[in-house]
Amino acid sequence: MLLIVFADNFLQLFIGWELVGLSSYLLIGFWYKKESAIKANLKAFIVNRIGDIGLLLGVIMIFVFSNTLNYNEFFLVLPNLININISILGFSLDLLPLISLLLFIGASAKSAQIPLHFWLPDSMEGPTPISALIHAATMVTAGIFMVARLSPLYDLSSYVLDIILYIGILTAFLMGLVALIQNDKKRIIAYSTISQLGYMTVA
């Protein structure tokens, strides 16, 4: 997590991102003889790999069009990328909103936002200290941090900001309701965590 926080380029961010994901995957499956724990860590692994594909595609596009992976250098060339369109499968798409959306797919998987939220409640199959670590200090906050760190990019992608806002509202509201009907204490904490992450996404 420290590598993500202190990174000044997208390569370091991605390496830290993958190390956090790998560590969390192994910790969730700590009780490796327990079938439910194995299913939970497999679910977390698959969902986060989906997010990683989005993140990796976004980083590749950043390098291709800006010729740098450094945050500050990328932010300096952002004004030159505003009017660039690319064609994908016959559709013309604005470059910066597309990059923003791909990066947010990675963030939403890591921070358990709808529709990539369902891995987090099952991650409570790990020991309680591990669940507390994942929910409070490491994995789930990484996505929110990345979006905040890349705010100059998102400021130029207004309709992606609208998408992020609606996803955050939906996550906060629905997961708060789901938490109210849970009987298991750890799952109540999991769903309330997702709800609070939704509030953070809105902010």
Short mmCIF file of C-alpha atoms in Angstrom, two decimals:
data_model
loop_
_atom_site.label_atom_id
_atom_site.label_comp_id
_atom_site.label_asym_id
_atom_site.label_seq_id
_atom_site.Cartn_x
_atom_site.Cartn_y
_atom_site.Cartn_z
CA MET A 1 0.00 0.00 0.00
CA LEU A 2 2.87 2.38 0.75
CA LEU A 3 4.19 1.79 -2.77
CA ILE A 4 0.84 2.96 -4.16
CA VAL A 5 0.77 6.03 -1.92
CA PHE A 6 4.36 7.11 -2.58
CA ALA A 7 4.41 6.25 -6.30
CA ASP A 8 5.12 9.15 -8.64
CA ASN A 9 4.46 7.18 -11.82
CA PHE A 10 2.00 4.65 -13.17
CA LEU A 11 4.49 1.78 -13.25
CA GLN A 12 5.11 1.97 -9.50
CA LEU A 13 1.37 2.36 -8.98
CA PHE A 14 0.66 -0.82 -10.95
CA ILE A 15 3.36 -2.83 -9.15
CA GLY A 16 2.03 -1.72 -5.76
CA TRP A 17 -1.52 -2.39 -6.95
CA GLU A 18 -0.67 -5.98 -7.87
CA LEU A 19 1.27 -6.61 -4.66
CA VAL A 20 -1.70 -5.43 -2.57
CA GLY A 21 -4.01 -7.68 -4.59
CA LEU A 22 -1.74 -10.70 -4.25
CA SER A 23 -1.26 -10.21 -0.52
CA SER A 24 -5.00 -9.82 0.05
CA TYR A 25 -5.74 -12.90 -2.05
CA LEU A 26 -3.37 -15.00 0.05
CA LEU A 27 -4.68 -13.57 3.34
CA ILE A 28 -8.34 -14.17 2.46
CA GLY A 29 -7.47 -17.82 1.77
CA PHE A 30 -5.58 -18.19 5.05
CA TRP A 31 -7.79 -21.12 6.10
CA TYR A 32 -6.85 -23.01 2.95
CA LYS A 33 -8.51 -26.25 4.11
CA LYS A 34 -11.87 -24.51 4.43
CA GLU A 35 -13.89 -24.69 1.20
CA SER A 36 -15.72 -21.39 1.76
CA ALA A 37 -12.39 -19.59 2.27
CA ILE A 38 -11.02 -21.02 -0.98
CA LYS A 39 -14.12 -19.88 -2.87
CA ALA A 40 -13.88 -16.44 -1.28
CA ASN A 41 -10.26 -15.85 -2.22
CA LEU A 42 -10.89 -17.18 -5.74
CA LYS A 43 -13.79 -14.73 -6.12
CA ALA A 44 -11.63 -11.86 -4.86
CA PHE A 45 -8.85 -12.88 -7.26
CA ILE A 46 -11.10 -13.05 -10.33
CA VAL A 47 -12.96 -9.78 -9.66
CA ASN A 48 -9.73 -7.91 -9.02
CA ARG A 49 -8.16 -9.30 -12.18
CA ILE A 50 -11.12 -7.86 -14.11
CA GLY A 51 -10.32 -4.50 -12.57
CA ASP A 52 -6.63 -4.95 -13.29
CA ILE A 53 -7.37 -5.39 -16.99
CA GLY A 54 -9.08 -1.99 -17.01
CA LEU A 55 -6.23 -0.40 -15.08
CA LEU A 56 -3.57 -1.92 -17.34
CA LEU A 57 -5.36 -0.83 -20.53
CA GLY A 58 -5.66 2.68 -19.12
CA VAL A 59 -1.96 2.82 -18.24
CA ILE A 60 -0.99 1.51 -21.69
CA MET A 61 -3.12 4.18 -23.38
CA ILE A 62 -1.55 6.85 -21.17
CA PHE A 63 1.93 5.76 -22.27
CA VAL A 64 1.01 5.47 -25.96
CA PHE A 65 -0.55 8.93 -26.19
CA SER A 66 1.58 10.90 -23.72
CA ASN A 67 4.88 8.99 -24.03
CA THR A 68 5.37 9.08 -20.26
CA LEU A 69 4.30 7.22 -17.13
CA ASN A 70 5.27 10.00 -14.73
CA TYR A 71 2.29 11.65 -13.03
CA ASN A 72 3.51 15.25 -13.29
CA GLU A 73 4.62 14.91 -16.91
CA PHE A 74 1.29 13.32 -17.82
CA PHE A 75 -0.67 16.09 -16.09
CA LEU A 76 1.34 18.68 -18.06
CA VAL A 77 0.39 17.16 -21.43
CA LEU A 78 -3.28 16.63 -20.52
CA PRO A 79 -4.44 19.84 -22.30
CA ASN A 80 -2.94 18.49 -25.54
CA LEU A 81 -5.02 15.31 -25.28
CA ILE A 82 -8.43 16.90 -24.76
CA ASN A 83 -9.61 16.86 -28.39
CA ILE A 84 -8.16 13.48 -29.38
CA ASN A 85 -10.67 10.87 -30.52
CA ILE A 86 -9.96 7.20 -31.16
CA SER A 87 -12.02 4.67 -33.08
CA ILE A 88 -12.83 1.32 -31.44
CA LEU A 89 -15.08 -1.18 -33.25
CA GLY A 90 -16.45 1.62 -35.40
CA PHE A 91 -17.24 3.89 -32.45
CA SER A 92 -15.49 7.24 -32.06
CA LEU A 93 -14.52 7.81 -28.42
CA ASP A 94 -12.89 10.73 -26.63
CA LEU A 95 -9.47 9.70 -25.33
CA LEU A 96 -9.43 11.20 -21.83
CA PRO A 97 -12.89 9.98 -20.75
CA LEU A 98 -12.00 6.51 -22.05
CA ILE A 99 -8.76 6.44 -20.05
CA SER A 100 -10.61 7.76 -16.99
CA LEU A 101 -13.27 5.07 -17.32
CA LEU A 102 -10.72 2.26 -17.71
CA LEU A 103 -8.82 3.42 -14.64
CA PHE A 104 -12.07 3.66 -12.69
CA ILE A 105 -12.92 0.06 -13.57
CA GLY A 106 -9.73 -0.90 -11.75
CA ALA A 107 -10.58 1.38 -8.84
CA SER A 108 -14.16 0.12 -8.52
CA ALA A 109 -13.03 -3.51 -8.41
CA LYS A 110 -10.46 -2.78 -5.73
CA SER A 111 -12.80 -0.56 -3.70
CA ALA A 112 -15.82 -2.87 -4.08
CA GLN A 113 -18.17 -0.54 -5.94
CA ILE A 114 -21.29 -1.82 -7.71
CA PRO A 115 -21.25 -3.98 -9.85
CA LEU A 116 -17.84 -5.32 -8.71
CA HIS A 117 -18.65 -5.32 -5.00
CA PHE A 118 -19.64 -8.93 -4.33
CA TRP A 119 -16.17 -10.23 -3.46
CA LEU A 120 -15.78 -8.14 -0.30
CA PRO A 121 -18.46 -9.71 1.98
CA ASP A 122 -17.07 -13.17 1.23
CA SER A 123 -13.56 -11.97 2.09
CA MET A 124 -14.63 -12.11 5.73
CA GLU A 125 -13.86 -15.84 5.55
CA GLY A 126 -10.31 -14.95 6.58
CA PRO A 127 -9.25 -14.50 10.21
CA THR A 128 -10.71 -11.41 11.91
CA PRO A 129 -7.40 -9.43 12.03
CA ILE A 130 -6.98 -10.02 8.29
CA SER A 131 -10.54 -8.86 7.61
CA ALA A 132 -9.90 -5.72 9.65
CA LEU A 133 -6.69 -5.05 7.71
CA ILE A 134 -8.35 -5.45 4.31
CA HIS A 135 -11.38 -3.35 5.29
CA ALA A 136 -9.56 -0.52 7.01
CA ALA A 137 -6.05 0.06 5.76
CA THR A 138 -5.14 -1.63 2.52
CA MET A 139 -7.03 -3.05 -0.40
CA VAL A 140 -10.39 -1.27 -0.39
CA THR A 141 -8.95 2.21 0.05
CA ALA A 142 -6.49 1.84 -2.83
CA GLY A 143 -9.07 2.51 -5.54
CA ILE A 144 -10.43 5.63 -3.86
CA PHE A 145 -6.88 6.92 -3.37
CA MET A 146 -5.99 6.38 -7.03
CA VAL A 147 -9.02 8.32 -8.28
CA ALA A 148 -8.19 11.18 -5.89
CA ARG A 149 -4.52 11.12 -6.94
CA LEU A 150 -5.49 11.39 -10.60
CA SER A 151 -7.98 14.21 -10.07
CA PRO A 152 -6.44 16.42 -12.82
CA LEU A 153 -7.39 13.69 -15.31
CA TYR A 154 -10.91 13.24 -13.97
CA ASP A 155 -11.50 17.00 -13.90
CA LEU A 156 -11.29 16.91 -17.71
CA SER A 157 -13.73 13.97 -17.99
CA SER A 158 -17.01 15.43 -16.77
CA TYR A 159 -19.37 12.64 -17.80
CA VAL A 160 -17.07 10.02 -16.24
CA LEU A 161 -17.32 12.02 -13.02
CA ASP A 162 -21.11 11.75 -13.36
CA ILE A 163 -20.82 7.97 -13.75
CA ILE A 164 -18.59 7.80 -10.67
CA LEU A 165 -21.09 9.92 -8.72
CA TYR A 166 -24.05 7.68 -9.61
CA ILE A 167 -22.13 4.49 -8.86
CA GLY A 168 -21.07 5.90 -5.49
CA ILE A 169 -24.63 6.92 -4.59
CA LEU A 170 -26.02 3.53 -5.65
CA THR A 171 -23.35 1.65 -3.73
CA ALA A 172 -23.77 3.72 -0.56
CA PHE A 173 -27.56 3.42 -0.54
CA LEU A 174 -28.04 -0.21 -1.58
CA MET A 175 -25.22 -1.68 0.47
CA GLY A 176 -26.43 0.25 3.52
CA LEU A 177 -29.83 -1.39 3.08
CA VAL A 178 -28.28 -4.83 2.61
CA ALA A 179 -26.26 -4.38 5.81
CA LEU A 180 -29.50 -3.83 7.74
CA ILE A 181 -30.85 -7.29 6.91
CA GLN A 182 -27.69 -9.30 7.63
CA ASN A 183 -27.47 -11.60 10.65
CA ASP A 184 -23.75 -12.35 10.61
CA LYS A 185 -21.77 -9.61 12.35
CA LYS A 186 -18.80 -9.83 9.99
CA ARG A 187 -21.04 -9.51 6.94
CA ILE A 188 -22.76 -6.49 8.51
CA ILE A 189 -19.32 -4.88 8.80
CA ALA A 190 -18.48 -5.87 5.21
CA TYR A 191 -21.62 -4.33 3.70
CA SER A 192 -21.34 -1.21 5.85
CA THR A 193 -17.73 -0.88 4.65
CA ILE A 194 -18.91 -1.04 1.03
CA SER A 195 -21.55 1.57 1.82
CA GLN A 196 -18.96 3.91 3.35
CA LEU A 197 -16.70 3.40 0.35
CA GLY A 198 -19.65 4.51 -1.77
CA TYR A 199 -19.77 7.76 0.24
CA MET A 200 -16.04 8.19 -0.36
CA THR A 201 -16.56 7.63 -4.08
CA VAL A 202 -19.25 10.31 -4.16
CA ALA A 203 -16.88 12.74 -2.46
#
